[in-house]
PDB file of C-alpha atoms in Angstrom:
ATOM      1  CA  MET A   1     -34.199  49.033 -58.577  1.00 40.00           C
ATOM      2  CA  GLN A   2     -36.619  46.338 -57.443  1.00 43.00           C
ATOM      3  CA  PRO A   3     -36.746  45.202 -53.792  1.00 44.00           C
ATOM      4  CA  CYS A   4     -33.738  43.071 -52.860  1.00 59.00           C
ATOM      5  CA  ASN A   5     -34.950  40.741 -50.147  1.00 58.00           C
ATOM      6  CA  PRO A   6     -38.061  41.301 -48.045  1.00 79.00           C
ATOM      7  CA  ILE A   7     -37.134  38.420 -45.677  1.00 90.00           C
ATOM      8  CA  GLY A   8     -34.474  38.700 -42.998  1.00 93.00           C
ATOM      9  CA  TYR A   9     -33.152  36.364 -40.334  1.00 94.00           C
ATOM     10  CA  VAL A  10     -33.105  38.117 -36.992  1.00 95.00           C
ATOM     11  CA  HIS A  11     -31.203  36.808 -34.010  1.00 94.00           C
ATOM     12  CA  SER A  12     -32.694  39.195 -31.457  1.00 94.00           C
ATOM     13  CA  LEU A  13     -34.187  42.620 -30.842  1.00 94.00           C
ATOM     14  CA  GLU A  14     -33.335  45.229 -28.226  1.00 90.00           C
ATOM     15  CA  SER A  15     -35.982  47.887 -27.744  1.00 89.00           C
ATOM     16  CA  PHE A  16     -33.969  50.334 -25.602  1.00 88.00           C
ATOM     17  CA  GLY A  17     -30.330  50.337 -26.719  1.00 86.00           C
ATOM     18  CA  SER A  18     -28.117  53.142 -25.477  1.00 84.00           C
ATOM     19  CA  VAL A  19     -24.659  52.274 -26.871  1.00 86.00           C
ATOM     20  CA  ASP A  20     -25.354  51.455 -30.545  1.00 89.00           C
ATOM     21  CA  GLY A  21     -25.537  54.951 -31.994  1.00 89.00           C
ATOM     22  CA  PRO A  22     -26.829  58.325 -30.832  1.00 91.00           C
ATOM     23  CA  GLY A  23     -29.716  58.566 -28.411  1.00 93.00           C
ATOM     24  CA  VAL A  24     -32.000  55.680 -27.545  1.00 94.00           C
ATOM     25  CA  ARG A  25     -32.012  53.009 -30.278  1.00 96.00           C
ATOM     26  CA  PHE A  26     -34.099  50.058 -31.329  1.00 96.00           C
ATOM     27  CA  VAL A  27     -31.352  47.537 -32.159  1.00 96.00           C
ATOM     28  CA  VAL A  28     -31.858  44.670 -34.585  1.00 97.00           C
ATOM     29  CA  PHE A  29     -29.247  41.905 -34.334  1.00 95.00           C
ATOM     30  CA  LEU A  30     -29.150  39.893 -37.562  1.00 96.00           C
ATOM     31  CA  GLN A  31     -28.060  36.288 -37.941  1.00 95.00           C
ATOM     32  CA  GLY A  32     -24.845  35.406 -39.804  1.00 92.00           C
ATOM     33  CA  CYS A  33     -21.239  36.628 -39.775  1.00 88.00           C
ATOM     34  CA  ALA A  34     -18.156  35.781 -41.840  1.00 87.00           C
ATOM     35  CA  LEU A  35     -15.745  36.757 -39.061  1.00 86.00           C
ATOM     36  CA  ARG A  36     -14.830  34.561 -36.114  1.00 90.00           C
ATOM     37  CA  CYS A  37     -13.530  37.155 -33.703  1.00 81.00           C
ATOM     38  CA  LYS A  38     -11.993  35.796 -30.514  1.00 85.00           C
ATOM     39  CA  TYR A  39     -13.763  38.392 -28.371  1.00 86.00           C
ATOM     40  CA  CYS A  40     -17.120  38.455 -30.146  1.00 84.00           C
ATOM     41  CA  HIS A  41     -20.064  39.672 -28.047  1.00 83.00           C
ATOM     42  CA  ASN A  42     -22.534  37.614 -30.094  1.00 85.00           C
ATOM     43  CA  PRO A  43     -20.899  34.351 -31.260  1.00 85.00           C
ATOM     44  CA  GLU A  44     -24.342  32.755 -31.383  1.00 88.00           C
ATOM     45  CA  THR A  45     -25.012  34.946 -34.443  1.00 85.00           C
ATOM     46  CA  TRP A  46     -22.136  33.510 -36.518  1.00 89.00           C
ATOM     47  CA  ALA A  47     -24.089  30.764 -38.298  1.00 83.00           C
ATOM     48  CA  ALA A  48     -26.050  31.994 -41.305  1.00 85.00           C
ATOM     49  CA  GLU A  49     -28.725  29.434 -40.481  1.00 86.00           C
ATOM     50  CA  GLY A  50     -31.099  30.090 -37.671  1.00 85.00           C
ATOM     51  CA  GLY A  51     -32.620  33.237 -36.404  1.00 90.00           C
ATOM     52  CA  GLU A  52     -36.266  34.151 -36.677  1.00 93.00           C
ATOM     53  CA  GLU A  53     -37.645  34.906 -40.130  1.00 95.00           C
ATOM     54  CA  TRP A  54     -39.071  38.435 -40.445  1.00 95.00           C
ATOM     55  CA  THR A  55     -40.501  40.456 -43.295  1.00 96.00           C
ATOM     56  CA  VAL A  56     -39.431  44.075 -43.601  1.00 96.00           C
ATOM     57  CA  GLU A  57     -43.021  45.182 -43.005  1.00 95.00           C
ATOM     58  CA  LYS A  58     -43.467  43.088 -39.852  1.00 96.00           C
ATOM     59  CA  LEU A  59     -40.143  44.227 -38.387  1.00 97.00           C
ATOM     60  CA  PHE A  60     -40.803  47.855 -39.232  1.00 96.00           C
ATOM     61  CA  GLN A  61     -44.176  47.686 -37.490  1.00 95.00           C
ATOM     62  CA  ARG A  62     -42.420  46.369 -34.367  1.00 96.00           C
ATOM     63  CA  VAL A  63     -39.690  49.024 -34.542  1.00 94.00           C
ATOM     64  CA  TYR A  64     -42.099  51.886 -35.145  1.00 95.00           C
ATOM     65  CA  ARG A  65     -44.042  51.161 -31.971  1.00 94.00           C
ATOM     66  CA  TYR A  66     -41.022  52.369 -29.949  1.00 93.00           C
ATOM     67  CA  ARG A  67     -40.501  55.712 -31.725  1.00 92.00           C
ATOM     68  CA  ASN A  68     -41.764  57.764 -28.754  1.00 91.00           C
ATOM     69  CA  TYR A  69     -38.815  56.544 -26.638  1.00 89.00           C
ATOM     70  CA  TRP A  70     -36.186  57.742 -29.120  1.00 89.00           C
ATOM     71  CA  GLY A  71     -36.736  61.475 -28.858  1.00 84.00           C
ATOM     72  CA  LYS A  72     -34.999  63.618 -31.461  1.00 85.00           C
ATOM     73  CA  LYS A  73     -31.630  61.831 -31.336  1.00 90.00           C
ATOM     74  CA  GLY A  74     -32.513  58.120 -31.387  1.00 95.00           C
ATOM     75  CA  GLY A  75     -33.634  55.683 -34.047  1.00 96.00           C
ATOM     76  CA  ILE A  76     -32.878  52.219 -35.371  1.00 97.00           C
ATOM     77  CA  THR A  77     -29.537  50.413 -35.488  1.00 97.00           C
ATOM     78  CA  VAL A  78     -28.976  47.188 -37.394  1.00 97.00           C
ATOM     79  CA  SER A  79     -26.090  45.097 -36.084  1.00 94.00           C
ATOM     80  CA  GLY A  80     -25.250  41.447 -35.994  1.00 89.00           C
ATOM     81  CA  GLY A  81     -23.701  39.131 -36.705  1.00 89.00           C
ATOM     82  CA  GLU A  82     -22.882  41.078 -39.818  1.00 93.00           C
ATOM     83  CA  PRO A  83     -25.751  43.098 -41.276  1.00 95.00           C
ATOM     84  CA  LEU A  84     -24.109  43.378 -44.713  1.00 93.00           C
ATOM     85  CA  MET A  85     -24.623  39.625 -45.128  1.00 92.00           C
ATOM     86  CA  GLN A  86     -28.328  40.526 -45.431  1.00 94.00           C
ATOM     87  CA  ILE A  87     -27.827  43.790 -47.326  1.00 93.00           C
ATOM     88  CA  GLY A  88     -31.089  43.561 -49.273  1.00 93.00           C
ATOM     89  CA  PHE A  89     -33.152  43.190 -46.128  1.00 96.00           C
ATOM     90  CA  VAL A  90     -31.312  46.005 -44.341  1.00 96.00           C
ATOM     91  CA  THR A  91     -31.670  48.270 -47.368  1.00 96.00           C
ATOM     92  CA  GLU A  92     -35.419  47.810 -47.555  1.00 96.00           C
ATOM     93  CA  LEU A  93     -35.799  48.278 -43.791  1.00 97.00           C
ATOM     94  CA  PHE A  94     -33.742  51.496 -43.869  1.00 97.00           C
ATOM     95  CA  GLU A  95     -35.627  52.824 -46.909  1.00 97.00           C
ATOM     96  CA  LYS A  96     -38.893  52.290 -45.057  1.00 96.00           C
ATOM     97  CA  ALA A  97     -37.477  53.919 -41.927  1.00 96.00           C
ATOM     98  CA  LYS A  98     -36.223  56.985 -43.815  1.00 96.00           C
ATOM     99  CA  LYS A  99     -39.676  57.493 -45.374  1.00 96.00           C
ATOM    100  CA  SER A 100     -40.986  57.741 -41.795  1.00 94.00           C
ATOM    101  CA  GLY A 101     -38.254  60.143 -40.662  1.00 94.00           C
ATOM    102  CA  ILE A 102     -36.367  57.599 -38.544  1.00 95.00           C
ATOM    103  CA  HIS A 103     -32.601  57.922 -38.025  1.00 96.00           C
ATOM    104  CA  THR A 104     -30.780  54.832 -39.317  1.00 97.00           C
ATOM    105  CA  CYS A 105     -27.466  53.418 -38.150  1.00 97.00           C
ATOM    106  CA  LEU A 106     -25.523  50.487 -39.614  1.00 97.00           C
ATOM    107  CA  ASP A 107     -23.149  48.725 -37.200  1.00 95.00           C
ATOM    108  CA  THR A 108     -20.833  46.687 -39.440  1.00 94.00           C
ATOM    109  CA  SER A 109     -17.383  45.171 -39.687  1.00 90.00           C
ATOM    110  CA  GLY A 110     -17.403  45.811 -43.444  1.00 89.00           C
ATOM    111  CA  ILE A 111     -16.199  42.263 -44.165  1.00 89.00           C
ATOM    112  CA  THR A 112     -18.478  41.766 -47.203  1.00 87.00           C
ATOM    113  CA  PHE A 113     -17.597  45.087 -48.861  1.00 85.00           C
ATOM    114  CA  ASN A 114     -16.018  44.535 -52.290  1.00 82.00           C
ATOM    115  CA  PRO A 115     -15.427  47.690 -54.361  1.00 82.00           C
ATOM    116  CA  GLY A 116     -14.347  45.527 -57.320  1.00 82.00           C
ATOM    117  CA  SER A 117     -17.831  44.050 -57.723  1.00 82.00           C
ATOM    118  CA  GLN A 118     -20.408  46.146 -59.564  1.00 87.00           C
ATOM    119  CA  ALA A 119     -23.227  44.107 -58.023  1.00 83.00           C
ATOM    120  CA  VAL A 120     -21.955  44.662 -54.480  1.00 81.00           C
ATOM    121  CA  MET A 121     -21.431  48.365 -55.132  1.00 87.00           C
ATOM    122  CA  ALA A 122     -24.944  48.785 -56.556  1.00 89.00           C
ATOM    123  CA  HIS A 123     -26.436  47.236 -53.411  1.00 89.00           C
ATOM    124  CA  PHE A 124     -24.079  49.178 -51.166  1.00 91.00           C
ATOM    125  CA  ASP A 125     -24.827  52.513 -52.855  1.00 93.00           C
ATOM    126  CA  ARG A 126     -28.549  51.893 -52.468  1.00 94.00           C
ATOM    127  CA  LEU A 127     -28.081  51.106 -48.769  1.00 95.00           C
ATOM    128  CA  LEU A 128     -25.964  54.224 -48.208  1.00 95.00           C
ATOM    129  CA  ALA A 129     -28.711  56.407 -49.653  1.00 96.00           C
ATOM    130  CA  SER A 130     -30.905  55.549 -46.652  1.00 97.00           C
ATOM    131  CA  THR A 131     -28.203  55.233 -43.971  1.00 98.00           C
ATOM    132  CA  ASP A 132     -27.541  58.172 -41.655  1.00 97.00           C
ATOM    133  CA  LEU A 133     -24.616  56.729 -39.695  1.00 96.00           C
ATOM    134  CA  ILE A 134     -22.171  53.857 -40.091  1.00 96.00           C
ATOM    135  CA  LEU A 135     -20.370  52.415 -37.085  1.00 95.00           C
ATOM    136  CA  LEU A 136     -17.423  50.666 -38.753  1.00 91.00           C
ATOM    137  CA  ASP A 137     -15.874  48.172 -36.377  1.00 88.00           C
ATOM    138  CA  ILE A 138     -12.193  47.790 -37.316  1.00 88.00           C
ATOM    139  CA  LYS A 139     -10.994  44.880 -35.218  1.00 87.00           C
ATOM    140  CA  HIS A 140      -7.232  45.336 -35.692  1.00 86.00           C
ATOM    141  CA  ILE A 141      -5.184  47.562 -37.989  1.00 89.00           C
ATOM    142  CA  ASP A 142      -2.291  45.124 -38.490  1.00 91.00           C
ATOM    143  CA  PRO A 143      -3.128  42.565 -41.229  1.00 88.00           C
ATOM    144  CA  LYS A 144      -1.482  39.584 -39.514  1.00 94.00           C
ATOM    145  CA  GLU A 145      -2.976  40.383 -36.131  1.00 90.00           C
ATOM    146  CA  HIS A 146      -6.372  40.857 -37.743  1.00 87.00           C
ATOM    147  CA  VAL A 147      -6.273  37.326 -39.168  1.00 89.00           C
ATOM    148  CA  LYS A 148      -5.213  35.965 -35.764  1.00 91.00           C
ATOM    149  CA  LEU A 149      -8.036  37.849 -34.073  1.00 83.00           C
ATOM    150  CA  CYS A 150     -10.838  37.320 -36.617  1.00 85.00           C
ATOM    151  CA  ALA A 151      -9.812  34.354 -38.823  1.00 88.00           C
ATOM    152  CA  GLN A 152     -10.294  36.522 -41.959  1.00 86.00           C
ATOM    153  CA  PRO A 153      -8.162  39.054 -43.838  1.00 87.00           C
ATOM    154  CA  GLN A 154      -9.066  42.724 -43.523  1.00 86.00           C
ATOM    155  CA  ASP A 155      -8.717  43.840 -47.167  1.00 88.00           C
ATOM    156  CA  ASN A 156     -12.448  44.375 -47.782  1.00 84.00           C
ATOM    157  CA  ILE A 157     -12.870  46.046 -44.420  1.00 85.00           C
ATOM    158  CA  LEU A 158     -10.149  48.618 -45.069  1.00 84.00           C
ATOM    159  CA  ALA A 159     -11.417  49.192 -48.641  1.00 83.00           C
TER     160      ALA A 159
END
């Protein structure tokens, strides 16, 4: 499969994260989210527009500089916003990271997951091949409460 999208829109970077996966993490917060959660930690990431434009190569070079801080348990976490809204960019970043032996973690709500779409599943399967850990953020288990909390149904998330 050819590269999906070498350009990503990054809201911010955290070079020494300690709560976004195992060990010390370099955390990439991407721009854009389909949810509108009442208690969102990063509402400034909701809009798909904005963020700083990065190539996979440029971002990887930045990430890789911090590898000595991670030890054997750390690595890179991509969060958001919603990282699956930029699945091509995340996939290429994780593929590059895996080739360098870096642990990868995807912090997602799962809102864009659609098992009924072959195109979505092809992208998702490719991403999973280079993802070591998924932090799936289920906002609320009750469907009605989920809509009240996040302004979106949870069907794709639970799928």
